[in-house]
């Protein structure tokens, strides 16, 4: 099968070649959804100037060239030179049957495949994930799933914050507490309490602060006891992260941790390279890069701090080493940083230095996939009453608890009920995040995310459940259903046409690193299915009509399931 946008693009290009000549074949066909037909092409408007002819005239010529195509029922020129294109029902039906027979549902592997590093989630040792980590985690995980499905070689990288001056204080605090008590507290996930206690001592007790600074020096020198205690903190944190990722259905594993400490042995060499290339200079005793174009409010160039005046390294140093490693050692041709908007300037400066150094060249790209905030109603920061960050698990627990409330009347078996509530609650939380443009902020609203109607996780999960039950009642396995498909009315046609857009939706997510495009698409499919199901009897239809409608239902089921799978939204066995 072919996605209609892709098919029409090819047809427009063929018409350009036939009507205007080879030189125009490569023009972007500019296919867009249309209010007046299935699609429109805006190509005539873009070519008119180049041709020195009125756009409507060019449009007429291209429309004439499209007229004979098997896919096209009608091509009409409108407005200043749009070409409104209506597809032939028979063609849509044939493509849909083809899509049903295709295990990949029309999604073809990307050409060329790239080696993509996706830096996401951004966890830190000895700190819990809080509400702010949800988006960087969930959006990043949807991207890796989509990119992998398209055949890209994906390297997941969680830039685990496991290094830096705070570890001196954390180790000292662990020593004060005793190793066993530390392990017990951390195993219970009490990172915040642990961290805050260390912080409080550091701020109020000069002797403790001095010991902490001493301990950092030892740690950075690889001293044995310091290293052992540090390992303890890292291991306990990893244990906690594993559990959390597992429950959230996030595909990050231990092997995907790219901790800051990993880059430690490279830092001196990175500094030397940048210094010898003249990109880094000593400023007030520190080694700094001042990438052009970045200035502070006072107009002075902004530094990336590569080595502090005391010889220590920090967040900037590690990110510079990481980008060099990813480009020159891992051979990445695309790096996507799924990180909060507050780090935008930092990351842009890192990219600029990578370009200056000649690491980021040619077709290789680095991009900051900005994630915005989840806020409290009214746009305020999400905080507990005590003014603290809200833990991610707290959000998860609450979503699940409320999901149980929503579904409670449907199941008697408490075990089944809590199992389904878990899937519905976590799915709702993730979907709420994925369904809005990632760079905008949105209000945390449990009632909305758990609603059974509207663009929500439960609505899509429920749509899948409804379709499954059709097959259950028919006594059929949806996997075994095949075409042919015939379209007898608008609801069927609209559904089939929407289903054919799957490949475009998936491709758009990969190109723009914006998973909400797939979410929007799935919602449109589910809505088209709802209309279809209301207006077109399936099980009570007869003969070939029944078979065709079952085939459309089976295709809808497969597209929705595959799509939710790519977003990382779990689907309950039944609902
Ligand atoms: N751990 C960092 C934080 O909590 C986020 C890491 C983002 N990735 C990166 N390469 N800097 O802010």
PDB file of C-alpha atoms in Angstrom, residues 59-221:
ATOM      1  CA  UNK A  59      -2.177  24.767 -11.794  1.00  0.00           C
ATOM      2  CA  UNK A  60      -4.500  23.947 -14.702  1.00  0.00           C
ATOM      3  CA  UNK A  61      -1.664  22.306 -16.543  1.00  0.00           C
ATOM      4  CA  UNK A  62      -0.606  20.162 -13.564  1.00  0.00           C
ATOM      5  CA  UNK A  63      -4.249  19.263 -12.848  1.00  0.00           C
ATOM      6  CA  UNK A  64      -4.641  18.093 -16.440  1.00  0.00           C
ATOM      7  CA  UNK A  65      -1.559  15.938 -16.001  1.00  0.00           C
ATOM      8  CA  UNK A  66      -3.072  14.337 -12.887  1.00  0.00           C
ATOM      9  CA  UNK A  67      -6.424  13.601 -14.497  1.00  0.00           C
ATOM     10  CA  UNK A  68      -5.570  10.214 -15.934  1.00  0.00           C
ATOM     11  CA  UNK A  69      -3.987   8.740 -12.795  1.00  0.00           C
ATOM     12  CA  UNK A  70      -5.628   5.646 -11.307  1.00  0.00           C
ATOM     13  CA  UNK A  71      -5.560   7.143  -7.807  1.00  0.00           C
ATOM     14  CA  UNK A  72      -7.220  10.395  -8.806  1.00  0.00           C
ATOM     15  CA  UNK A  73     -10.970  10.870  -9.220  1.00  0.00           C
ATOM     16  CA  UNK A  74     -10.803  14.603  -9.671  1.00  0.00           C
ATOM     17  CA  UNK A  75      -8.277  17.449  -9.710  1.00  0.00           C
ATOM     18  CA  UNK A  76      -9.723  20.971  -9.593  1.00  0.00           C
ATOM     19  CA  UNK A  77      -7.967  24.307  -9.547  1.00  0.00           C
ATOM     20  CA  UNK A  78      -9.210  26.731  -6.927  1.00  0.00           C
ATOM     21  CA  UNK A  79      -8.325  30.076  -5.399  1.00  0.00           C
ATOM     22  CA  UNK A  80      -5.023  31.612  -6.484  1.00  0.00           C
ATOM     23  CA  UNK A  81      -3.765  28.262  -7.830  1.00  0.00           C
ATOM     24  CA  UNK A  82      -4.378  25.424  -5.404  1.00  0.00           C
ATOM     25  CA  UNK A  83      -5.019  22.030  -6.927  1.00  0.00           C
ATOM     26  CA  UNK A  84      -7.719  20.209  -4.963  1.00  0.00           C
ATOM     27  CA  UNK A  85      -7.414  16.491  -5.372  1.00  0.00           C
ATOM     28  CA  UNK A  86     -10.069  13.885  -4.688  1.00  0.00           C
ATOM     29  CA  UNK A  87      -8.976  10.277  -4.579  1.00  0.00           C
ATOM     30  CA  UNK A  88     -10.836   7.434  -6.225  1.00  0.00           C
ATOM     31  CA  UNK A  89     -12.760   5.251  -3.749  1.00  0.00           C
ATOM     32  CA  UNK A  90     -11.550   2.087  -5.444  1.00  0.00           C
ATOM     33  CA  UNK A  91      -7.959   3.177  -5.078  1.00  0.00           C
ATOM     34  CA  UNK A  92      -8.374   3.975  -1.366  1.00  0.00           C
ATOM     35  CA  UNK A  93     -10.045   0.612  -0.766  1.00  0.00           C
ATOM     36  CA  UNK A  94      -7.298  -1.254  -2.576  1.00  0.00           C
ATOM     37  CA  UNK A  95      -4.568   0.559  -0.666  1.00  0.00           C
ATOM     38  CA  UNK A  96      -6.301  -0.162   2.639  1.00  0.00           C
ATOM     39  CA  UNK A  97      -6.515  -3.867   1.832  1.00  0.00           C
ATOM     40  CA  UNK A  98      -2.831  -3.744   0.923  1.00  0.00           C
ATOM     41  CA  UNK A  99      -2.034  -2.053   4.231  1.00  0.00           C
ATOM     42  CA  UNK A 100      -3.888  -4.779   6.096  1.00  0.00           C
ATOM     43  CA  UNK A 101      -1.750  -7.399   4.352  1.00  0.00           C
ATOM     44  CA  UNK A 102       1.466  -5.538   5.212  1.00  0.00           C
ATOM     45  CA  UNK A 103       3.023  -6.413   8.568  1.00  0.00           C
ATOM     46  CA  UNK A 104       4.581  -2.935   8.643  1.00  0.00           C
ATOM     47  CA  UNK A 105       1.282  -1.232   7.851  1.00  0.00           C
ATOM     48  CA  UNK A 106       2.873   0.790   5.080  1.00  0.00           C
ATOM     49  CA  UNK A 107       5.798   2.121   7.107  1.00  0.00           C
ATOM     50  CA  UNK A 108       8.922   1.655   5.003  1.00  0.00           C
ATOM     51  CA  UNK A 109      12.435   1.757   6.465  1.00  0.00           C
ATOM     52  CA  UNK A 110      14.079   5.167   6.377  1.00  0.00           C
ATOM     53  CA  UNK A 111      16.542   5.787   3.581  1.00  0.00           C
ATOM     54  CA  UNK A 112      19.276   6.448   4.510  1.00  0.00           C
ATOM     55  CA  UNK A 113      19.238   4.951   7.984  1.00  0.00           C
ATOM     56  CA  UNK A 114      21.090   7.152  10.423  1.00  0.00           C
ATOM     57  CA  UNK A 115      22.945   6.488  13.622  1.00  0.00           C
ATOM     58  CA  UNK A 116      20.962   8.444  16.165  1.00  0.00           C
ATOM     59  CA  UNK A 117      21.883   9.135  19.765  1.00  0.00           C
ATOM     60  CA  UNK A 118      18.877  10.107  21.846  1.00  0.00           C
ATOM     61  CA  UNK A 119      19.878  11.747  25.123  1.00  0.00           C
ATOM     62  CA  UNK A 120      16.843  11.579  27.375  1.00  0.00           C
ATOM     63  CA  UNK A 121      15.357  11.228  30.824  1.00  0.00           C
ATOM     64  CA  UNK A 122      18.341  12.971  32.469  1.00  0.00           C
ATOM     65  CA  UNK A 123      18.259  11.125  35.813  1.00  0.00           C
ATOM     66  CA  UNK A 124      20.613  11.960  38.662  1.00  0.00           C
ATOM     67  CA  UNK A 125      22.207   9.701  41.256  1.00  0.00           C
ATOM     68  CA  UNK A 126      20.843  10.089  44.768  1.00  0.00           C
ATOM     69  CA  UNK A 127      17.873  12.054  43.525  1.00  0.00           C
ATOM     70  CA  UNK A 128      14.444  10.819  42.712  1.00  0.00           C
ATOM     71  CA  UNK A 129      12.851  11.509  39.384  1.00  0.00           C
ATOM     72  CA  UNK A 130      10.391  14.311  39.906  1.00  0.00           C
ATOM     73  CA  UNK A 131       7.429  15.535  37.888  1.00  0.00           C
ATOM     74  CA  UNK A 132       9.751  17.532  35.660  1.00  0.00           C
ATOM     75  CA  UNK A 133      11.479  14.359  34.476  1.00  0.00           C
ATOM     76  CA  UNK A 134       8.288  12.863  33.093  1.00  0.00           C
ATOM     77  CA  UNK A 135       8.362  14.641  29.764  1.00  0.00           C
ATOM     78  CA  UNK A 136      12.062  14.213  29.049  1.00  0.00           C
ATOM     79  CA  UNK A 137      11.616  10.513  29.795  1.00  0.00           C
ATOM     80  CA  UNK A 138       8.351   9.781  28.026  1.00  0.00           C
ATOM     81  CA  UNK A 139       8.992  11.913  24.938  1.00  0.00           C
ATOM     82  CA  UNK A 140      12.504  10.511  24.544  1.00  0.00           C
ATOM     83  CA  UNK A 141      11.291   6.959  24.832  1.00  0.00           C
ATOM     84  CA  UNK A 142       8.605   7.504  22.181  1.00  0.00           C
ATOM     85  CA  UNK A 143      11.264   8.921  19.862  1.00  0.00           C
ATOM     86  CA  UNK A 144      13.605   5.957  20.238  1.00  0.00           C
ATOM     87  CA  UNK A 145      10.760   3.560  19.552  1.00  0.00           C
ATOM     88  CA  UNK A 146       9.731   5.422  16.399  1.00  0.00           C
ATOM     89  CA  UNK A 147      13.286   5.855  15.120  1.00  0.00           C
ATOM     90  CA  UNK A 148      14.064   2.199  15.680  1.00  0.00           C
ATOM     91  CA  UNK A 149      10.890   1.161  13.928  1.00  0.00           C
ATOM     92  CA  UNK A 150      12.047   3.181  10.927  1.00  0.00           C
ATOM     93  CA  UNK A 151      15.277   1.196  10.875  1.00  0.00           C
ATOM     94  CA  UNK A 152      17.612   3.801  12.312  1.00  0.00           C
ATOM     95  CA  UNK A 153      20.459   2.607  14.504  1.00  0.00           C
ATOM     96  CA  UNK A 154      19.423   4.153  17.793  1.00  0.00           C
ATOM     97  CA  UNK A 155      21.687   4.618  20.783  1.00  0.00           C
ATOM     98  CA  UNK A 156      19.791   5.442  23.948  1.00  0.00           C
ATOM     99  CA  UNK A 157      21.764   7.647  26.280  1.00  0.00           C
ATOM    100  CA  UNK A 158      20.595   8.619  29.735  1.00  0.00           C
ATOM    101  CA  UNK A 159      23.068  11.283  30.791  1.00  0.00           C
ATOM    102  CA  UNK A 160      23.096  10.121  34.395  1.00  0.00           C
ATOM    103  CA  UNK A 161      24.289  12.816  36.781  1.00  0.00           C
ATOM    104  CA  UNK A 162      26.666  10.745  38.894  1.00  0.00           C
ATOM    105  CA  UNK A 163      29.584  13.122  39.206  1.00  0.00           C
ATOM    106  CA  UNK A 164      30.312  16.554  40.521  1.00  0.00           C
ATOM    107  CA  UNK A 165      30.996  18.375  43.750  1.00  0.00           C
ATOM    108  CA  UNK A 166      27.770  17.302  45.460  1.00  0.00           C
ATOM    109  CA  UNK A 167      29.124  13.759  45.753  1.00  0.00           C
ATOM    110  CA  UNK A 168      31.631  14.870  48.329  1.00  0.00           C
ATOM    111  CA  UNK A 169      28.814  15.926  50.594  1.00  0.00           C
ATOM    112  CA  UNK A 170      26.717  12.852  49.831  1.00  0.00           C
ATOM    113  CA  UNK A 171      29.584  10.512  50.657  1.00  0.00           C
ATOM    114  CA  UNK A 172      30.328  12.335  53.904  1.00  0.00           C
ATOM    115  CA  UNK A 173      26.697  12.100  54.855  1.00  0.00           C
ATOM    116  CA  UNK A 174      26.660   8.377  54.056  1.00  0.00           C
ATOM    117  CA  UNK A 175      29.656   7.934  56.342  1.00  0.00           C
ATOM    118  CA  UNK A 176      27.935   9.836  59.145  1.00  0.00           C
ATOM    119  CA  UNK A 177      24.808   7.745  58.736  1.00  0.00           C
ATOM    120  CA  UNK A 178      26.629   4.464  58.364  1.00  0.00           C
ATOM    121  CA  UNK A 179      26.601   2.310  55.256  1.00  0.00           C
ATOM    122  CA  UNK A 180      23.757   0.050  56.300  1.00  0.00           C
ATOM    123  CA  UNK A 181      21.445   2.889  57.240  1.00  0.00           C
ATOM    124  CA  UNK A 182      22.318   4.622  53.955  1.00  0.00           C
ATOM    125  CA  UNK A 183      21.552   1.539  51.905  1.00  0.00           C
ATOM    126  CA  UNK A 184      18.252   1.057  53.762  1.00  0.00           C
ATOM    127  CA  UNK A 185      17.186   4.629  53.208  1.00  0.00           C
ATOM    128  CA  UNK A 186      18.092   4.644  49.535  1.00  0.00           C
ATOM    129  CA  UNK A 187      16.563   1.248  48.832  1.00  0.00           C
ATOM    130  CA  UNK A 188      13.325   2.680  50.187  1.00  0.00           C
ATOM    131  CA  UNK A 189      13.598   5.428  47.590  1.00  0.00           C
ATOM    132  CA  UNK A 190      14.138   8.121  50.213  1.00  0.00           C
ATOM    133  CA  UNK A 191      16.564  10.052  48.096  1.00  0.00           C
ATOM    134  CA  UNK A 192      15.124  13.439  48.745  1.00  0.00           C
ATOM    135  CA  UNK A 193      15.422  13.097  52.500  1.00  0.00           C
ATOM    136  CA  UNK A 194      18.959  11.796  52.123  1.00  0.00           C
ATOM    137  CA  UNK A 195      19.982  14.572  49.778  1.00  0.00           C
ATOM    138  CA  UNK A 196      18.379  17.293  51.825  1.00  0.00           C
ATOM    139  CA  UNK A 197      19.959  16.134  55.053  1.00  0.00           C
ATOM    140  CA  UNK A 198      23.364  16.205  53.373  1.00  0.00           C
ATOM    141  CA  UNK A 199      22.669  19.622  51.924  1.00  0.00           C
ATOM    142  CA  UNK A 200      21.508  21.040  55.253  1.00  0.00           C
ATOM    143  CA  UNK A 201      24.705  19.904  56.984  1.00  0.00           C
ATOM    144  CA  UNK A 202      26.809  21.231  54.156  1.00  0.00           C
ATOM    145  CA  UNK A 203      25.197  24.640  54.424  1.00  0.00           C
ATOM    146  CA  UNK A 204      25.296  24.911  58.209  1.00  0.00           C
ATOM    147  CA  UNK A 205      28.364  22.993  59.327  1.00  0.00           C
ATOM    148  CA  UNK A 206      31.681  24.397  58.063  1.00  0.00           C
ATOM    149  CA  UNK A 207      33.628  21.355  59.232  1.00  0.00           C
ATOM    150  CA  UNK A 208      31.291  19.050  57.287  1.00  0.00           C
ATOM    151  CA  UNK A 209      31.606  21.305  54.229  1.00  0.00           C
ATOM    152  CA  UNK A 210      35.382  21.181  54.470  1.00  0.00           C
ATOM    153  CA  UNK A 211      35.356  17.375  54.734  1.00  0.00           C
ATOM    154  CA  UNK A 212      33.033  17.244  51.756  1.00  0.00           C
ATOM    155  CA  UNK A 213      35.368  19.294  49.596  1.00  0.00           C
ATOM    156  CA  UNK A 214      38.250  17.111  50.662  1.00  0.00           C
ATOM    157  CA  UNK A 215      36.223  14.038  49.729  1.00  0.00           C
ATOM    158  CA  UNK A 216      35.533  15.329  46.214  1.00  0.00           C
ATOM    159  CA  UNK A 217      39.225  15.696  45.600  1.00  0.00           C
ATOM    160  CA  UNK A 218      39.771  12.121  46.762  1.00  0.00           C
ATOM    161  CA  UNK A 219      36.921  10.879  44.624  1.00  0.00           C
ATOM    162  CA  UNK A 220      38.222  12.605  41.539  1.00  0.00           C
ATOM    163  CA  UNK A 221      41.630  11.119  42.217  1.00  0.00           C
TER     164      UNK A 221
END
